[in-house]
Amino acid sequence: MSDVKDYKDLIIWQKGIDIAEKCYYLTKKYPKDEMYGMTQQIRRCAVSIPANIAEGYGRRYTREYVRFLTIAQGSVNELETHLILSVKVGLCNSDDLKDIIILLKEEARMIITLINKLEK
């Protein structure tokens, strides 16, 4: 029997929340002139990961859940891209990203695994 009573019980959602939290703390160090640039982009796609997992979980049909999981997967890729660019333009260094990148790789694997299970 599953211990999942709602989306907040999903490890995949919890990891998404951890990623978003780490991104918020990271971007607090970014220059103020990036508030409506890179800072906002990173925060928006970081929040999009757990938000789409939650929304998909709440949908009535498996097909819709898979669709929202694929959106979350896209947000993982988008976030990683923004983080890589942040290093390249000097907003942070690669050491600042180590934990987030590890979590993103784990999250990506978990999303793909869940999609594959739901599609069977």
Coordinates of N, CA, C and O in Angstrom, one line a residue:
M1 N 0.8 -1.2 0.0 CA 0.0 0.0 0.0 C 0.9 1.3 0.0 O 1.9 1.3 0.7
S2 N 0.5 2.2 -0.8 CA 1.3 3.4 -0.9 C 1.0 4.4 0.2 O -0.1 4.5 0.8
D3 N 2.1 5.1 0.6 CA 2.0 6.1 1.7 C 1.7 7.5 1.1 O 1.7 8.5 1.8
V4 N 1.4 7.6 -0.2 CA 1.2 8.8 -0.9 C -0.3 9.2 -0.7 O -1.2 8.5 -1.2
K5 N -0.6 10.3 0.1 CA -1.9 10.7 0.3 C -2.2 11.9 -0.6 O -3.4 12.2 -1.0
D6 N -1.2 12.7 -0.9 CA -1.3 13.9 -1.8 C 0.1 14.2 -2.4 O 1.0 13.5 -2.0
Y7 N 0.1 15.2 -3.2 CA 1.3 15.5 -3.9 C 2.5 15.8 -3.0 O 3.7 15.6 -3.3
K8 N 2.2 16.3 -1.8 CA 3.3 16.7 -0.9 C 4.1 15.5 -0.4 O 5.2 15.6 0.2
D9 N 3.5 14.3 -0.5 CA 4.1 13.1 -0.1 C 5.1 12.5 -1.1 O 5.9 11.6 -0.8
L10 N 5.0 13.1 -2.3 CA 5.9 12.6 -3.4 C 7.3 13.1 -3.2 O 7.6 14.3 -3.1
I11 N 8.3 12.2 -3.2 CA 9.7 12.5 -3.1 C 10.1 13.5 -4.3 O 10.9 14.4 -4.1
I12 N 9.5 13.2 -5.4 CA 9.9 14.0 -6.6 C 9.4 15.5 -6.4 O 10.1 16.4 -6.8
W13 N 8.3 15.7 -5.8 CA 7.8 17.0 -5.5 C 8.7 17.7 -4.4 O 9.1 18.8 -4.5
Q14 N 9.0 16.9 -3.3 CA 9.9 17.4 -2.3 C 11.2 17.8 -2.8 O 11.8 18.9 -2.4
K15 N 11.8 17.0 -3.7 CA 13.1 17.4 -4.3 C 13.0 18.7 -5.1 O 13.9 19.5 -5.1
G16 N 11.9 18.8 -5.8 CA 11.6 20.1 -6.6 C 11.6 21.3 -5.7 O 12.1 22.3 -6.0
I17 N 10.9 21.1 -4.5 CA 10.9 22.2 -3.5 C 12.3 22.6 -3.0 O 12.7 23.7 -2.9
D18 N 13.1 21.5 -2.8 CA 14.5 21.8 -2.3 C 15.3 22.5 -3.4 O 16.1 23.4 -3.1
I19 N 15.1 22.2 -4.6 CA 15.8 22.8 -5.8 C 15.4 24.3 -5.8 O 16.2 25.2 -5.9
A20 N 14.1 24.6 -5.7 CA 13.6 25.9 -5.8 C 14.1 26.8 -4.6 O 14.6 27.9 -4.8
E21 N 14.1 26.2 -3.4 CA 14.7 26.9 -2.2 C 16.1 27.2 -2.4 O 16.5 28.4 -2.2
K22 N 16.9 26.3 -2.9 CA 18.3 26.5 -3.1 C 18.6 27.6 -4.2 O 19.5 28.5 -4.1
C23 N 17.7 27.6 -5.2 CA 17.8 28.7 -6.2 C 17.5 30.0 -5.7 O 18.1 31.0 -6.1
Y24 N 16.5 30.1 -4.8 CA 16.2 31.4 -4.2 C 17.3 31.9 -3.4 O 17.7 33.1 -3.5
Y25 N 18.0 31.1 -2.6 CA 19.1 31.5 -1.8 C 20.3 31.9 -2.7 O 21.0 32.9 -2.4
L26 N 20.5 31.1 -3.8 CA 21.6 31.5 -4.7 C 21.4 32.8 -5.3 O 22.3 33.7 -5.3
T27 N 20.2 33.1 -5.8 CA 19.9 34.3 -6.5 C 19.8 35.6 -5.6 O 19.9 36.7 -6.1
K28 N 19.7 35.3 -4.3 CA 19.8 36.5 -3.4 C 21.1 37.2 -3.5 O 21.2 38.3 -3.2
K29 N 22.2 36.4 -3.9 CA 23.5 37.0 -4.0 C 23.7 37.7 -5.4 O 24.8 38.3 -5.5
Y30 N 22.8 37.5 -6.3 CA 23.0 38.2 -7.6 C 22.8 39.7 -7.5 O 22.1 40.2 -6.6
P31 N 23.4 40.4 -8.4 CA 23.3 41.9 -8.4 C 21.8 42.3 -8.5 O 21.0 41.6 -9.2
K32 N 21.5 43.4 -7.9 CA 20.1 44.0 -7.9 C 19.7 44.3 -9.4 O 18.5 44.1 -9.7
D33 N 20.6 44.6 -10.3 CA 20.2 44.9 -11.6 C 19.8 43.6 -12.4 O 19.3 43.7 -13.5
E34 N 20.0 42.5 -11.8 CA 19.5 41.2 -12.4 C 18.2 40.8 -11.9 O 17.7 39.7 -12.2
M35 N 17.6 41.6 -11.0 CA 16.3 41.2 -10.4 C 15.2 40.8 -11.4 O 14.5 39.9 -11.2
Y36 N 15.2 41.5 -12.5 CA 14.2 41.3 -13.5 C 14.8 40.6 -14.7 O 14.1 40.4 -15.7
G37 N 16.0 40.1 -14.6 CA 16.6 39.3 -15.6 C 16.8 37.9 -15.2 O 15.9 37.1 -15.0
M38 N 18.1 37.6 -15.0 CA 18.5 36.2 -14.6 C 17.8 35.7 -13.3 O 17.4 34.6 -13.2
T39 N 17.8 36.6 -12.3 CA 17.2 36.2 -11.0 C 15.8 35.7 -11.2 O 15.4 34.6 -10.7
Q40 N 15.0 36.5 -11.9 CA 13.6 36.1 -12.1 C 13.5 34.9 -13.0 O 12.6 34.0 -12.7
Q41 N 14.3 34.7 -14.0 CA 14.2 33.5 -14.8 C 14.5 32.3 -14.1 O 13.8 31.3 -14.2
I42 N 15.6 32.3 -13.3 CA 15.9 31.1 -12.5 C 14.8 30.8 -11.5 O 14.5 29.6 -11.3
R43 N 14.3 31.8 -10.8 CA 13.3 31.5 -9.8 C 12.0 31.0 -10.4 O 11.4 30.1 -9.9
R44 N 11.6 31.5 -11.6 CA 10.4 31.1 -12.2 C 10.5 29.6 -12.7 O 9.6 28.9 -12.5
C45 N 11.6 29.3 -13.3 CA 11.7 27.9 -13.8 C 11.9 26.9 -12.6 O 11.5 25.8 -12.7
A46 N 12.6 27.4 -11.6 CA 12.8 26.5 -10.4 C 11.5 26.2 -9.7 O 11.2 25.1 -9.4
V47 N 10.6 27.2 -9.6 CA 9.3 27.0 -9.0 C 8.4 26.2 -9.9 O 7.6 25.4 -9.4
S48 N 8.6 26.3 -11.2 CA 7.8 25.6 -12.1 C 7.9 24.0 -12.0 O 7.0 23.3 -12.3
I49 N 9.1 23.6 -11.5 CA 9.3 22.1 -11.4 C 8.3 21.5 -10.4 O 7.5 20.7 -10.8
P50 N 8.3 21.9 -9.1 CA 7.4 21.3 -8.2 C 5.9 21.7 -8.5 O 5.0 20.9 -8.2
A51 N 5.7 22.9 -9.0 CA 4.3 23.4 -9.3 C 3.7 22.5 -10.4 O 2.5 22.1 -10.2
N52 N 4.4 22.1 -11.4 CA 3.9 21.3 -12.4 C 3.7 19.8 -12.0 O 2.7 19.2 -12.4
I53 N 4.6 19.4 -11.1 CA 4.4 18.0 -10.5 C 3.1 18.0 -9.7 O 2.3 17.1 -9.8
A54 N 2.9 19.0 -8.9 CA 1.7 19.1 -8.1 C 0.4 19.2 -9.0 O -0.6 18.5 -8.7
E55 N 0.5 20.1 -10.0 CA -0.7 20.3 -10.8 C -1.0 19.0 -11.6 O -2.2 18.6 -11.7
G56 N 0.0 18.4 -12.1 CA -0.2 17.1 -12.8 C -0.8 16.0 -11.9 O -1.7 15.3 -12.3
Y57 N -0.3 16.0 -10.7 CA -0.8 15.0 -9.7 C -2.3 15.2 -9.5 O -3.1 14.2 -9.3
G58 N -2.7 16.4 -9.5 CA -4.1 16.8 -9.2 C -5.1 16.6 -10.4 O -6.3 16.7 -10.3
R59 N -4.5 16.3 -11.6 CA -5.4 16.1 -12.8 C -6.1 14.8 -12.7 O -5.6 13.8 -12.1
R60 N -7.1 14.7 -13.5 CA -8.0 13.5 -13.4 C -7.5 12.3 -14.2 O -7.7 11.2 -13.9
Y61 N -6.7 12.6 -15.3 CA -6.3 11.6 -16.2 C -4.8 11.4 -16.2 O -4.0 12.4 -16.2
T62 N -4.3 10.2 -16.3 CA -2.9 9.9 -16.4 C -2.2 10.7 -17.5 O -1.1 11.2 -17.3
R63 N -2.9 10.8 -18.6 CA -2.3 11.5 -19.8 C -2.0 12.9 -19.4 O -0.9 13.5 -19.9
E64 N -2.9 13.6 -18.7 CA -2.6 15.0 -18.3 C -1.5 15.0 -17.3 O -0.6 16.0 -17.3
Y65 N -1.4 14.1 -16.4 CA -0.3 14.0 -15.4 C 1.0 13.9 -16.2 O 2.0 14.7 -15.9
V66 N 1.1 13.1 -17.1 CA 2.3 12.9 -17.9 C 2.7 14.2 -18.6 O 3.8 14.6 -18.7
R67 N 1.7 14.9 -19.1 CA 1.9 16.2 -19.8 C 2.6 17.2 -18.9 O 3.5 17.9 -19.2
F68 N 2.1 17.3 -17.7 CA 2.6 18.2 -16.7 C 4.0 17.8 -16.2 O 4.9 18.6 -15.9
L69 N 4.2 16.5 -16.2 CA 5.6 16.0 -15.8 C 6.6 16.4 -16.9 O 7.7 16.7 -16.6
T70 N 6.2 16.3 -18.2 CA 7.1 16.7 -19.3 C 7.4 18.2 -19.2 O 8.5 18.6 -19.5
I71 N 6.4 19.0 -18.8 CA 6.6 20.4 -18.6 C 7.7 20.6 -17.5 O 8.6 21.4 -17.6
A72 N 7.5 19.9 -16.4 CA 8.5 19.9 -15.3 C 9.9 19.6 -15.8 O 10.9 20.2 -15.4
Q73 N 9.9 18.5 -16.6 CA 11.2 18.1 -17.2 C 11.8 19.2 -18.0 O 13.0 19.5 -17.9
G74 N 11.0 19.9 -18.8 CA 11.5 21.1 -19.6 C 12.0 22.2 -18.7 O 13.1 22.8 -19.0
S75 N 11.4 22.4 -17.5 CA 11.8 23.4 -16.6 C 13.2 23.0 -15.9 O 14.0 23.9 -15.7
V76 N 13.4 21.7 -15.7 CA 14.7 21.2 -15.2 C 15.8 21.6 -16.2 O 16.8 22.2 -15.8
N77 N 15.5 21.4 -17.5 CA 16.5 21.7 -18.5 C 16.7 23.2 -18.6 O 17.9 23.7 -18.8
E78 N 15.6 23.9 -18.6 CA 15.7 25.4 -18.6 C 16.5 26.0 -17.5 O 17.4 26.8 -17.6
L79 N 16.2 25.5 -16.3 CA 16.9 25.9 -15.1 C 18.4 25.6 -15.2 O 19.3 26.5 -14.9
E80 N 18.8 24.4 -15.6 CA 20.2 24.1 -15.7 C 20.9 25.1 -16.7 O 22.0 25.5 -16.5
T81 N 20.2 25.4 -17.8 CA 20.7 26.3 -18.8 C 21.0 27.7 -18.2 O 22.1 28.3 -18.4
H82 N 20.0 28.2 -17.4 CA 20.2 29.5 -16.8 C 21.4 29.5 -15.8 O 22.1 30.5 -15.7
L83 N 21.5 28.4 -15.1 CA 22.6 28.3 -14.1 C 23.9 28.2 -14.8 O 24.9 28.9 -14.3
I84 N 24.0 27.5 -15.9 CA 25.3 27.4 -16.6 C 25.6 28.8 -17.1 O 26.8 29.3 -17.0
L85 N 24.7 29.5 -17.7 CA 24.9 30.9 -18.2 C 25.3 31.8 -17.1 O 26.1 32.7 -17.2
S86 N 24.7 31.6 -15.9 CA 25.1 32.5 -14.7 C 26.6 32.4 -14.4 O 27.2 33.4 -14.1
V87 N 27.1 31.2 -14.5 CA 28.5 31.0 -14.3 C 29.3 31.7 -15.4 O 30.3 32.4 -15.1
K88 N 28.9 31.5 -16.6 CA 29.6 32.0 -17.8 C 29.7 33.6 -17.8 O 30.7 34.1 -18.2
V89 N 28.6 34.2 -17.3 CA 28.6 35.7 -17.3 C 29.1 36.3 -15.9 O 29.0 37.5 -15.7
G90 N 29.5 35.4 -15.0 CA 30.1 35.8 -13.8 C 29.1 36.2 -12.6 O 29.5 36.9 -11.7
L91 N 27.9 35.7 -12.7 CA 27.0 36.0 -11.6 C 27.2 35.1 -10.4 O 26.8 35.4 -9.3
C92 N 27.8 33.9 -10.6 CA 28.1 33.0 -9.6 C 29.3 32.1 -10.1 O 29.7 32.3 -11.2
N93 N 29.8 31.2 -9.3 CA 30.8 30.3 -9.7 C 30.3 28.9 -9.7 O 29.3 28.6 -9.1
S94 N 31.0 28.0 -10.3 CA 30.5 26.6 -10.5 C 30.4 25.9 -9.1 O 29.5 25.1 -8.9
D95 N 31.2 26.3 -8.1 CA 31.0 25.7 -6.8 C 29.7 26.1 -6.2 O 29.1 25.3 -5.4
D96 N 29.2 27.2 -6.5 CA 27.8 27.6 -6.0 C 26.7 26.7 -6.4 O 25.7 26.7 -5.8
L97 N 27.0 26.1 -7.6 CA 25.9 25.3 -8.2 C 26.0 23.8 -8.0 O 25.0 23.1 -8.4
K98 N 27.0 23.3 -7.4 CA 27.2 21.9 -7.3 C 26.0 21.2 -6.7 O 25.6 20.2 -7.3
D99 N 25.5 21.6 -5.6 CA 24.4 20.9 -4.9 C 23.1 21.0 -5.8 O 22.4 20.0 -5.9
I100 N 22.9 22.1 -6.4 CA 21.7 22.3 -7.2 C 21.8 21.4 -8.5 O 20.8 20.7 -8.8
I101 N 22.9 21.4 -9.1 CA 23.1 20.5 -10.3 C 22.9 19.0 -10.0 O 22.2 18.3 -10.7
I102 N 23.4 18.6 -8.8 CA 23.2 17.2 -8.4 C 21.7 16.9 -8.2 O 21.2 15.9 -8.7
L103 N 21.0 17.8 -7.5 CA 19.6 17.7 -7.3 C 18.8 17.7 -8.7 O 17.9 16.9 -8.9
L104 N 19.2 18.6 -9.6 CA 18.6 18.6 -10.9 C 18.8 17.3 -11.7 O 17.8 16.8 -12.3
K105 N 19.9 16.7 -11.6 CA 20.2 15.4 -12.3 C 19.3 14.3 -11.7 O 18.7 13.5 -12.4
E106 N 19.2 14.3 -10.4 CA 18.4 13.3 -9.7 C 16.9 13.6 -10.1 O 16.2 12.6 -10.3
E107 N 16.5 14.8 -10.1 CA 15.1 15.1 -10.4 C 14.7 14.7 -11.8 O 13.7 14.2 -12.1
A108 N 15.6 15.0 -12.7 CA 15.4 14.6 -14.1 C 15.2 13.1 -14.3 O 14.3 12.7 -15.0
R109 N 16.1 12.4 -13.6 CA 15.9 10.9 -13.6 C 14.6 10.4 -13.0 O 13.9 9.5 -13.6
M110 N 14.2 11.0 -11.9 CA 13.0 10.7 -11.3 C 11.8 11.0 -12.1 O 10.8 10.2 -12.2
I111 N 11.8 12.1 -12.8 CA 10.7 12.5 -13.7 C 10.6 11.6 -14.8 O 9.5 11.1 -15.1
I112 N 11.7 11.2 -15.5 CA 11.6 10.3 -16.6 C 11.1 8.9 -16.2 O 10.3 8.3 -16.8
T113 N 11.6 8.5 -15.0 CA 11.2 7.2 -14.5 C 9.7 7.2 -14.2 O 9.0 6.2 -14.6
L114 N 9.2 8.3 -13.6 CA 7.7 8.3 -13.3 C 6.9 8.4 -14.6 O 5.9 7.7 -14.8
I115 N 7.4 9.2 -15.6 CA 6.7 9.2 -16.9 C 6.6 7.8 -17.5 O 5.6 7.4 -18.0
N116 N 7.7 7.1 -17.5 CA 7.8 5.8 -18.1 C 6.8 4.8 -17.4 O 6.1 4.0 -18.0
K117 N 6.7 4.9 -16.1 CA 5.8 4.0 -15.3 C 4.4 4.4 -15.6 O 3.5 3.5 -15.7
L118 N 4.1 5.7 -15.7 CA 2.7 6.1 -16.0 C 2.3 5.7 -17.4 O 1.1 5.5 -17.6
E119 N 3.2 5.7 -18.3 CA 2.8 5.4 -19.7 C 2.7 3.9 -20.0 O 2.2 3.5 -21.0
K120 N 3.1 3.1 -19.0 CA 2.9 1.6 -19.2 C 1.5 1.2 -18.9 O 0.7 1.7 -18.2

